[in-house]
PDB file of C-alpha atoms in Angstrom:
ATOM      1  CA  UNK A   1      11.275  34.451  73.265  1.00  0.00           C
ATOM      2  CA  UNK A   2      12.572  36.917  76.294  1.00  0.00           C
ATOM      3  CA  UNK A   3      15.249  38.360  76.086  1.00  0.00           C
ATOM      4  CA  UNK A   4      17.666  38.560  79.330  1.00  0.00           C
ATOM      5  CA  UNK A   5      16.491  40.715  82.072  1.00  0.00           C
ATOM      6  CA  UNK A   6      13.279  41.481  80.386  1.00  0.00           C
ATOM      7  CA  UNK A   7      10.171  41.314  82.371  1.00  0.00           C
ATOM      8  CA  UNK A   8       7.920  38.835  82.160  1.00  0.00           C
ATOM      9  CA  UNK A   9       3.625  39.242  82.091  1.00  0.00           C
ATOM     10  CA  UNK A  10       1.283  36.705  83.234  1.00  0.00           C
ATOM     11  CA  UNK A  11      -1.587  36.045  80.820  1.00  0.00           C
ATOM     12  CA  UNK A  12      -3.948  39.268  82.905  1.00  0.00           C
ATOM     13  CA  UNK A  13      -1.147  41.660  82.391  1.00  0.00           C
ATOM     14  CA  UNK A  14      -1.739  40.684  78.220  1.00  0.00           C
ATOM     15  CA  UNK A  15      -4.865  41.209  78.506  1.00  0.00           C
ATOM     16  CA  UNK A  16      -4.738  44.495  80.023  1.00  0.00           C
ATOM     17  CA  UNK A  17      -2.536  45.926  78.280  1.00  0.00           C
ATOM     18  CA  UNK A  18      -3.447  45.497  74.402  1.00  0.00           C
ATOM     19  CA  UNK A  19      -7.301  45.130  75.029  1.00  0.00           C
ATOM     20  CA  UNK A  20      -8.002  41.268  74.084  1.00  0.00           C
ATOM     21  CA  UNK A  21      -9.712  38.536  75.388  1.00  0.00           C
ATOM     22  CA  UNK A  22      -8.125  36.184  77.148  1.00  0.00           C
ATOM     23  CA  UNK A  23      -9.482  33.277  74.584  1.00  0.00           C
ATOM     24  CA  UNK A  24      -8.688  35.796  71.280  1.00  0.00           C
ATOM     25  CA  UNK A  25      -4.898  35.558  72.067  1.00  0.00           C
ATOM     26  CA  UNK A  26      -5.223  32.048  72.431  1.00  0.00           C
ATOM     27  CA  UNK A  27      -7.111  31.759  69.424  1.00  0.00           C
ATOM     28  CA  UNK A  28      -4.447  34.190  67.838  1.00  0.00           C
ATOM     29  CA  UNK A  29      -1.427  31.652  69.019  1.00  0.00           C
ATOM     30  CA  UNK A  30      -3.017  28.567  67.840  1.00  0.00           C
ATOM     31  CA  UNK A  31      -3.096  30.466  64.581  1.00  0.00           C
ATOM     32  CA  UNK A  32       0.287  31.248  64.427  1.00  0.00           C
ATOM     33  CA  UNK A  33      -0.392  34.401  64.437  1.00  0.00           C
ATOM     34  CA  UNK A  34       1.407  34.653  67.978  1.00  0.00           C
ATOM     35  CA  UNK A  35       4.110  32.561  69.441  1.00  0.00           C
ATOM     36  CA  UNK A  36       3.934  30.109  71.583  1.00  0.00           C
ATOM     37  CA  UNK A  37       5.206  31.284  75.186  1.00  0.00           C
ATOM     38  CA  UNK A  38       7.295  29.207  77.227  1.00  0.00           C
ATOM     39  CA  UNK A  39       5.035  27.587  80.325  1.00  0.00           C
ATOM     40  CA  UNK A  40       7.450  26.930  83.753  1.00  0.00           C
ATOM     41  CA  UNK A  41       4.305  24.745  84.511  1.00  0.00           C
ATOM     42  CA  UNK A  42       1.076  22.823  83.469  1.00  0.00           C
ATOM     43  CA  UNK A  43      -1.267  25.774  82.945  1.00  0.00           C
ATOM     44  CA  UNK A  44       1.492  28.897  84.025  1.00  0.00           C
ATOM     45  CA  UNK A  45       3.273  30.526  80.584  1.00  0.00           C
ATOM     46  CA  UNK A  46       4.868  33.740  80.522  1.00  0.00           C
ATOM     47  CA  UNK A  47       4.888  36.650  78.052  1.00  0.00           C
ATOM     48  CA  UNK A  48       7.121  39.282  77.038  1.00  0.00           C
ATOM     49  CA  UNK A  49       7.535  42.785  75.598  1.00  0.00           C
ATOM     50  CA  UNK A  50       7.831  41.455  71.984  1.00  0.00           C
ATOM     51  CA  UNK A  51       4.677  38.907  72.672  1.00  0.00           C
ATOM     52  CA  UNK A  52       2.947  41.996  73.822  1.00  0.00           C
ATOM     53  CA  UNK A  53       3.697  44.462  70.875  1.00  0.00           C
ATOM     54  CA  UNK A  54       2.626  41.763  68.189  1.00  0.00           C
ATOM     55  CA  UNK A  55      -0.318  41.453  69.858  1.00  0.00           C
ATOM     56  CA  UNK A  56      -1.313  44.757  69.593  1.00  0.00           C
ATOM     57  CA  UNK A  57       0.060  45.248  65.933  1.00  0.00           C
ATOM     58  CA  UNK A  58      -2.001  42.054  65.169  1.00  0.00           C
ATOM     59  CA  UNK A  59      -5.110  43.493  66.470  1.00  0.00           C
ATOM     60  CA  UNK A  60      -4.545  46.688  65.265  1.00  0.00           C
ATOM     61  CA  UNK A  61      -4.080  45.476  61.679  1.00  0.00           C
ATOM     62  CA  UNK A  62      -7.493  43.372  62.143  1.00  0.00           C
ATOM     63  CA  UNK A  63      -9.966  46.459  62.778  1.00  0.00           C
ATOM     64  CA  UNK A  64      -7.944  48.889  60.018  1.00  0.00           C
ATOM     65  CA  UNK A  65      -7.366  46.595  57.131  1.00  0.00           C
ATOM     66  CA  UNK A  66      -9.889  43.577  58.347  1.00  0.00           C
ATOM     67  CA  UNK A  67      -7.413  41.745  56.916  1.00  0.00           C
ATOM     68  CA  UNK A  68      -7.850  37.376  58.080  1.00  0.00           C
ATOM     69  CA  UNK A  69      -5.601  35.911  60.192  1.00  0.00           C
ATOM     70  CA  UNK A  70      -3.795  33.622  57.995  1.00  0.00           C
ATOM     71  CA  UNK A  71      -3.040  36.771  55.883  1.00  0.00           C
ATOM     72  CA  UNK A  72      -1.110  38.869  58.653  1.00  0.00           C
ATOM     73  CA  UNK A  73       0.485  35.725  59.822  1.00  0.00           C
ATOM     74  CA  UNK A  74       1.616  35.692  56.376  1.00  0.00           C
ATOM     75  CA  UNK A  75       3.294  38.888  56.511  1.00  0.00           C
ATOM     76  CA  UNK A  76       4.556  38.939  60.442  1.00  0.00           C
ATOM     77  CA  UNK A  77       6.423  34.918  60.138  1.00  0.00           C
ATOM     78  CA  UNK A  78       9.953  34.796  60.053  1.00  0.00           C
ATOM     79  CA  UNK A  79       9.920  38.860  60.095  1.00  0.00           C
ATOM     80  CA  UNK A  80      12.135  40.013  63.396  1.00  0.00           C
ATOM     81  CA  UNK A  81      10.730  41.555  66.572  1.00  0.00           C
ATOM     82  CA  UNK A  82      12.803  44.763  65.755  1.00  0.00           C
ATOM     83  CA  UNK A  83      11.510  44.562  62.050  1.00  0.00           C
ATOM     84  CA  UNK A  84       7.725  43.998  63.434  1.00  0.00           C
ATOM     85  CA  UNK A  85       8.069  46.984  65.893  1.00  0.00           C
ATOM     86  CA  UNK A  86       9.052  49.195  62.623  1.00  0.00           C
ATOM     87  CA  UNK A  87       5.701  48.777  60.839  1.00  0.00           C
ATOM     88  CA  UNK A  88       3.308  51.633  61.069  1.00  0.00           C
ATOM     89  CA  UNK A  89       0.377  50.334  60.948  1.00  0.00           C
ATOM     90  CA  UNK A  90      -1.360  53.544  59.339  1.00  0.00           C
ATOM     91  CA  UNK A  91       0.819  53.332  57.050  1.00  0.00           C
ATOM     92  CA  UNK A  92      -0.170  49.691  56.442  1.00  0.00           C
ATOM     93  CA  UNK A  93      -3.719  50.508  55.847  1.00  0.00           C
ATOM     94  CA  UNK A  94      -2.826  53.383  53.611  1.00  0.00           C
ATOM     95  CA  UNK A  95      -0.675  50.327  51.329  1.00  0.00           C
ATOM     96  CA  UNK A  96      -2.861  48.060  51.064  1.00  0.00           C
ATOM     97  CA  UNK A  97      -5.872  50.996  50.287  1.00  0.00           C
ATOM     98  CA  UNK A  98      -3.525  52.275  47.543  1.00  0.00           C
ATOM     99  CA  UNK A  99      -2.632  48.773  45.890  1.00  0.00           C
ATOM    100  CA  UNK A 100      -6.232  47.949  46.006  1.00  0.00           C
ATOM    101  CA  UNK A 101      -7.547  51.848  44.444  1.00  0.00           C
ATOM    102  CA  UNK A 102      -5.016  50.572  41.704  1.00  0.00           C
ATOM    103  CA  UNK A 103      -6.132  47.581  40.957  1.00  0.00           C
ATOM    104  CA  UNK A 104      -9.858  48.140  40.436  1.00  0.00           C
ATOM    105  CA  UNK A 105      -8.938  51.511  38.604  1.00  0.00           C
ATOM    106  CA  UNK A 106     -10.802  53.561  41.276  1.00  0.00           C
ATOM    107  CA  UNK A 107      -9.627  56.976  39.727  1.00  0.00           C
ATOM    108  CA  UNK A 108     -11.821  55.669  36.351  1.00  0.00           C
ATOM    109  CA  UNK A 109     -15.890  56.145  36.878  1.00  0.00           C
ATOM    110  CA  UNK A 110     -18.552  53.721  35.975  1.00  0.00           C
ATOM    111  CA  UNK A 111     -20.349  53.500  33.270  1.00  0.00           C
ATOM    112  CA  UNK A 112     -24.015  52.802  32.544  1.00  0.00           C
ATOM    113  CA  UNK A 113     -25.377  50.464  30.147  1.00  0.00           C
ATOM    114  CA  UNK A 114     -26.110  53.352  27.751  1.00  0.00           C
ATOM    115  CA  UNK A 115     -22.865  54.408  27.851  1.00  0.00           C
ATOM    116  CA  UNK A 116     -20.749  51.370  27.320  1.00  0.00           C
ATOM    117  CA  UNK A 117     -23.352  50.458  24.687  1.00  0.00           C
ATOM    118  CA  UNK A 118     -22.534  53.911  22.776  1.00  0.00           C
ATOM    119  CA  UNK A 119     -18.838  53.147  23.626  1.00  0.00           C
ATOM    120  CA  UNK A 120     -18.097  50.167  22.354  1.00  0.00           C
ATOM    121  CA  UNK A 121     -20.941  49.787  19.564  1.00  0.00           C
ATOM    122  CA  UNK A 122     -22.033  46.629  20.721  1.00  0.00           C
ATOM    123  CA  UNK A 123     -25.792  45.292  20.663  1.00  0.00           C
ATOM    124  CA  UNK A 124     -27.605  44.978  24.019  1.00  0.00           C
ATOM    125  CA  UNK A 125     -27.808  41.514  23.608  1.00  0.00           C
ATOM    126  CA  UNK A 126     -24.347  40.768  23.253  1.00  0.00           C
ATOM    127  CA  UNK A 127     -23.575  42.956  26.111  1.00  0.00           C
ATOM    128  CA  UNK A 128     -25.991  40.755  28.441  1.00  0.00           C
ATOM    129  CA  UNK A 129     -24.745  37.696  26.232  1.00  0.00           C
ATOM    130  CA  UNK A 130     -20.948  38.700  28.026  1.00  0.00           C
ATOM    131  CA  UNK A 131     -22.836  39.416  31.123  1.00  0.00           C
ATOM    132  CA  UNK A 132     -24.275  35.402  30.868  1.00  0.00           C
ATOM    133  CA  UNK A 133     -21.075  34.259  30.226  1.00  0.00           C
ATOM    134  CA  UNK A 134     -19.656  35.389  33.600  1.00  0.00           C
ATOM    135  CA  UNK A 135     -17.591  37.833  31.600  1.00  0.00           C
ATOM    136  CA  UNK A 136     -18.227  41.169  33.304  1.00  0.00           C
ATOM    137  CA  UNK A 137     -20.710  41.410  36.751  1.00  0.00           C
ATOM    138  CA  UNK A 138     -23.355  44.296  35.680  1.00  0.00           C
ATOM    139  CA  UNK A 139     -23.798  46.268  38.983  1.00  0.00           C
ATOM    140  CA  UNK A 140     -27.276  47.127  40.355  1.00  0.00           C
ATOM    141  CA  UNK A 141     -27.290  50.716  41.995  1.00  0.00           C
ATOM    142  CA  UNK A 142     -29.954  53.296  42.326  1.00  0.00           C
ATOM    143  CA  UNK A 143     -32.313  51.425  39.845  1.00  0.00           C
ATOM    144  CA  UNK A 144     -29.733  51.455  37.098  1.00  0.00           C
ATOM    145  CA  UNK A 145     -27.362  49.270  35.929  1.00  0.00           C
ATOM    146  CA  UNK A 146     -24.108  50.148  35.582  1.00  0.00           C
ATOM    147  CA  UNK A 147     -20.335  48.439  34.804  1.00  0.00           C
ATOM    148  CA  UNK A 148     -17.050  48.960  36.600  1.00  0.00           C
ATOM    149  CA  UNK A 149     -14.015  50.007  34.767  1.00  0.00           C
ATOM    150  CA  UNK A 150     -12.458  47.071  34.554  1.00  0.00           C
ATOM    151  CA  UNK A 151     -15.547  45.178  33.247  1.00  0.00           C
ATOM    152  CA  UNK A 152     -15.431  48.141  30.907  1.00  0.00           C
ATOM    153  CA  UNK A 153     -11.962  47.052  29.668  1.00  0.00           C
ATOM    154  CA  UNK A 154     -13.247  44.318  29.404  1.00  0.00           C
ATOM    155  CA  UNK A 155     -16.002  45.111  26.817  1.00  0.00           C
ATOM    156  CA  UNK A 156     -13.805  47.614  24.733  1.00  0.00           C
ATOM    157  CA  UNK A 157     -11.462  44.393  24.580  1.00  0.00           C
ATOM    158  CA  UNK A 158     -13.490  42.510  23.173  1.00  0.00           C
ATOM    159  CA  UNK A 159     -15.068  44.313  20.968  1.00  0.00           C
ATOM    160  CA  UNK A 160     -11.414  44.819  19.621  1.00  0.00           C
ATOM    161  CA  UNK A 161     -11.375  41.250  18.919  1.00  0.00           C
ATOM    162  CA  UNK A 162     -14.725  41.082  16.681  1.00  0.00           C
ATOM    163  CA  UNK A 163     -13.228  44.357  14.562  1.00  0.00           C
ATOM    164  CA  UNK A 164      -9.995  41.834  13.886  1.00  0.00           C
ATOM    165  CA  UNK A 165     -12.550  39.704  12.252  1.00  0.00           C
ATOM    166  CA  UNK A 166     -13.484  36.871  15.411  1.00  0.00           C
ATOM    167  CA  UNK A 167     -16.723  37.251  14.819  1.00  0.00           C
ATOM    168  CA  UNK A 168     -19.998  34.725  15.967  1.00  0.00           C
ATOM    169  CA  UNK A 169     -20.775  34.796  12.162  1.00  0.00           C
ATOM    170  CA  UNK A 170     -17.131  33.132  11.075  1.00  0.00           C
ATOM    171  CA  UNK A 171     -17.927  30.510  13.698  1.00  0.00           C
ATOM    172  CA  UNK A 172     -16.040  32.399  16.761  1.00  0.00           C
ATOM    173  CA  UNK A 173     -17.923  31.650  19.380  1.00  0.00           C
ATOM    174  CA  UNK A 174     -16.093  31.277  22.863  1.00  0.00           C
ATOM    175  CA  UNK A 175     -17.179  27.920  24.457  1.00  0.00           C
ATOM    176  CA  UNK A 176     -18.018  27.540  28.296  1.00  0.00           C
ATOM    177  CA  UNK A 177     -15.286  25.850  28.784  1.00  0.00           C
ATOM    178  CA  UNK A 178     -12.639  28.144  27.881  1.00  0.00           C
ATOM    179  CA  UNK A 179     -14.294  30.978  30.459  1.00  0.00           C
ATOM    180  CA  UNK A 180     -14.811  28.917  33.328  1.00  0.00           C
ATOM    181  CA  UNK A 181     -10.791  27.852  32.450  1.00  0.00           C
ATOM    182  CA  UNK A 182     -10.083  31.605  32.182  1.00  0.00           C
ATOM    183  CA  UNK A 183     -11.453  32.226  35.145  1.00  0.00           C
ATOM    184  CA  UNK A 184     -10.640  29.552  37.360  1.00  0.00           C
ATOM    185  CA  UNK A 185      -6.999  29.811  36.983  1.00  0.00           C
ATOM    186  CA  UNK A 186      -6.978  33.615  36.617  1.00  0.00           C
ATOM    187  CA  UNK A 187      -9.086  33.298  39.641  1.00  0.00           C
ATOM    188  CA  UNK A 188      -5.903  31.018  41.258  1.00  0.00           C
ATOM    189  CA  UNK A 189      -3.628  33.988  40.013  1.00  0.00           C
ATOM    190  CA  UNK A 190      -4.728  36.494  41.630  1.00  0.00           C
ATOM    191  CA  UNK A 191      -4.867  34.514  45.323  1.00  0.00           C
ATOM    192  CA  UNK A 192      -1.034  33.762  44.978  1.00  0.00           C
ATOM    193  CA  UNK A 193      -0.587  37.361  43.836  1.00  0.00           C
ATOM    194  CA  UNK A 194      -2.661  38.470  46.757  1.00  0.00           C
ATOM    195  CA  UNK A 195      -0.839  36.479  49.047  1.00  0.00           C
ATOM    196  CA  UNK A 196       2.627  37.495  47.586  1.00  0.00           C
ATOM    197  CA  UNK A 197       1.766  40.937  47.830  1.00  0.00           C
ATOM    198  CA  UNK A 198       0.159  40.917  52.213  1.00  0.00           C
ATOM    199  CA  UNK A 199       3.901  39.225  52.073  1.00  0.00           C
ATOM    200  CA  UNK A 200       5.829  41.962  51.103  1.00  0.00           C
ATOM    201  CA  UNK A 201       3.820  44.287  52.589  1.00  0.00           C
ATOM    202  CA  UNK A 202       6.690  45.728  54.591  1.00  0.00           C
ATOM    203  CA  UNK A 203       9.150  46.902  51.750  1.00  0.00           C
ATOM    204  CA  UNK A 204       5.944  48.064  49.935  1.00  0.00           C
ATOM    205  CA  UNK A 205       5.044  50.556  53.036  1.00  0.00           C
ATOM    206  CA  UNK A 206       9.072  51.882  52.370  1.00  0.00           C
ATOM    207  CA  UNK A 207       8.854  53.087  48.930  1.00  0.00           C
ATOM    208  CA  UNK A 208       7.043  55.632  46.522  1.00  0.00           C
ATOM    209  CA  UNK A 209       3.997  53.128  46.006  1.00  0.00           C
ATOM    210  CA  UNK A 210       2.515  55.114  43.547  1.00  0.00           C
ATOM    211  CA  UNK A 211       5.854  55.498  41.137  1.00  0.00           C
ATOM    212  CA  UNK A 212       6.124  51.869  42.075  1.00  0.00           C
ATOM    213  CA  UNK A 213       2.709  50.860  40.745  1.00  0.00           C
ATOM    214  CA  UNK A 214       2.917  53.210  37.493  1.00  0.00           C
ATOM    215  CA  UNK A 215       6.463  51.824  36.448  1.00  0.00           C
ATOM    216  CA  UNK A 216       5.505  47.900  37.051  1.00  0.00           C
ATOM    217  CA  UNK A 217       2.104  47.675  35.857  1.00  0.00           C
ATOM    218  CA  UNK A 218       3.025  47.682  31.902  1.00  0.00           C
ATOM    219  CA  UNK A 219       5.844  44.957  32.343  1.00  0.00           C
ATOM    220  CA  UNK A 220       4.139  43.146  34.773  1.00  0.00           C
ATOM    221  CA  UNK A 221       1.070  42.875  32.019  1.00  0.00           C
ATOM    222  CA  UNK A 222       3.625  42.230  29.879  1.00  0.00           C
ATOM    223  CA  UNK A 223       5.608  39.514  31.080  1.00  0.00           C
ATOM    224  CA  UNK A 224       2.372  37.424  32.197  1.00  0.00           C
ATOM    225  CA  UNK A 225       1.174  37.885  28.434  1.00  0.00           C
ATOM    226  CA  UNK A 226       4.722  37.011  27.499  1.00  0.00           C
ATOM    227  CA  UNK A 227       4.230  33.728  29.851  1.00  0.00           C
ATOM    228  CA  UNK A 228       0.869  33.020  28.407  1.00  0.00           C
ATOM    229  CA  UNK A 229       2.297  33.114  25.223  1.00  0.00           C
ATOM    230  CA  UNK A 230       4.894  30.943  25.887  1.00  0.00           C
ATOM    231  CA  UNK A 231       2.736  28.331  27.340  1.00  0.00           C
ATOM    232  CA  UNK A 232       0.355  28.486  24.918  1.00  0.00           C
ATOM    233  CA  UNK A 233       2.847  27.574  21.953  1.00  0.00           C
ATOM    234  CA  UNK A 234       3.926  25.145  24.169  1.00  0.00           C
ATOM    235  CA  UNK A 235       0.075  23.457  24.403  1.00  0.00           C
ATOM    236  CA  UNK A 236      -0.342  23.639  20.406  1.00  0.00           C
ATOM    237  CA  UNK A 237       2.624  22.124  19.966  1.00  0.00           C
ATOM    238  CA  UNK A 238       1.537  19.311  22.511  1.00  0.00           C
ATOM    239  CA  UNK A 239      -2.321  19.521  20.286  1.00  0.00           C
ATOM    240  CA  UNK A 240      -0.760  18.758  16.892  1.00  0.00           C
ATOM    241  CA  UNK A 241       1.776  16.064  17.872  1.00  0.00           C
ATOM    242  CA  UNK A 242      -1.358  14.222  19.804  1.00  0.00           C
ATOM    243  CA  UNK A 243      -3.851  14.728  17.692  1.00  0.00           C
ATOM    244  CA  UNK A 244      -6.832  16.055  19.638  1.00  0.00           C
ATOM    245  CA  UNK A 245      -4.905  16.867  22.619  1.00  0.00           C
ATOM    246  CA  UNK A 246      -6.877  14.099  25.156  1.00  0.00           C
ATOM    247  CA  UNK A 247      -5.495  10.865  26.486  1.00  0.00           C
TER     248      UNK A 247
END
């Protein structure tokens, strides 16, 4: 872990000079999160420079993004101690801020139950039937109910669908099953996107993030819905030349 002719810090010296606890960075190495130092005996291990300035960086990252452990172990393995001393860690913060403002369409308001109602046409009780379903989360603030955008996508999507004629009245009615599948593997998804996304964290902090997100977001969308596609002729295909599809 040293390199040659660089000094060497007994456990204190850590300690003093990034801030922790003697049992955190512990509890940080047994996590992976630090190396492990070389010991020259039973209970005597040294640390260097590099040990020194991950430790810092790791806490650092903890109280700006509160992102877990086994997320910024994620994104420090394998990377280089010159690579690791490179990443700004306000910079960091600002990322993942940015990726996450994008995702949840922050610079879209909510919209109250009267609202979406008006919007999208739909009857109250259809709107709470979605709400049952585990379609959209209603969100309780001030005394009034109100939707975020993306449940408001959502809604408008949907009602798109009934106007193409998949209506509860032509016997389209969207089983339990099929939501909790929805959104137990979209659910799954999104973790492995998440986790794909704290990993390339550092060539994400190098570029024009918001150009970045604006150009992939429509092919993105659209290769997933290509994918689904795919997948999906794939299952019919597997349906019809089975029967009813179960073993």
């Amino acid at each position: 872990m040293a390199g040659h002719g660089s000094k060497l810090l007994r456990m204190r010296d850590v300690c003093a000079r990034t801030g922790l606890a003697r049992s955190t960075i512990h509890h940080y190495i047994r996590e992976g999160v630090l190396p492990k130092p070389p010991k020259t005996g039973r209970n005597t291990a040294w640390y260097d420079e590099d040990f020194v300035r991950r430790a810092q960086l790791v806490k650092t990252l903890q109280e700006k993004t509160h992102m877990p452990l086994a997320s910024i172990r994620d994104t420090l393995n394998g990377m280089p101690n010159a690579a690791v001393d490179t990443i700004d860690p306000e910079r960091f913060t600002g990322v993942t801020r940015a990726i996450a403002d994008g995702l949840r369409l922050a610079s879209e308001r909510e919209l109250s139950r009267a609202e979406l109602i008006e919007r999208s046409g739909l009857k109250p009780a259809m709107l709470d039937g979605l709400a049952a379903g585990g379609l959209i989360e209603p969100i309780e603030r001030a005394g009034r109910v109100v939707y975020s955008p993306l449940d408001a996508r959502i809604v408008l999507a949907f009602v798109r669908i009934l106007e193409a004629g998949a209506t509860p009245e032509r016997g389209f009615v969207g089983s339990p099953d099929i939501v909790e599948a929805y959104r137990t593997h979209l659910t799954e998804l999104a973790r492995v996107e998440a986790r794909e996304m704290v990993r390339m964290m550092r060539p994400l902090t190098e570029i024009d993030l918001d150009e970045f997100l604006a150009k992939v977001a429509d092919p993105l969308g659209e290769m997933i819905a290509a994918m689904h596609r795919k997948a999906l002729v794939q299952a019919v295909g597997d349906v019809t030349a089975n029967g009813d599809g179960h073993d």
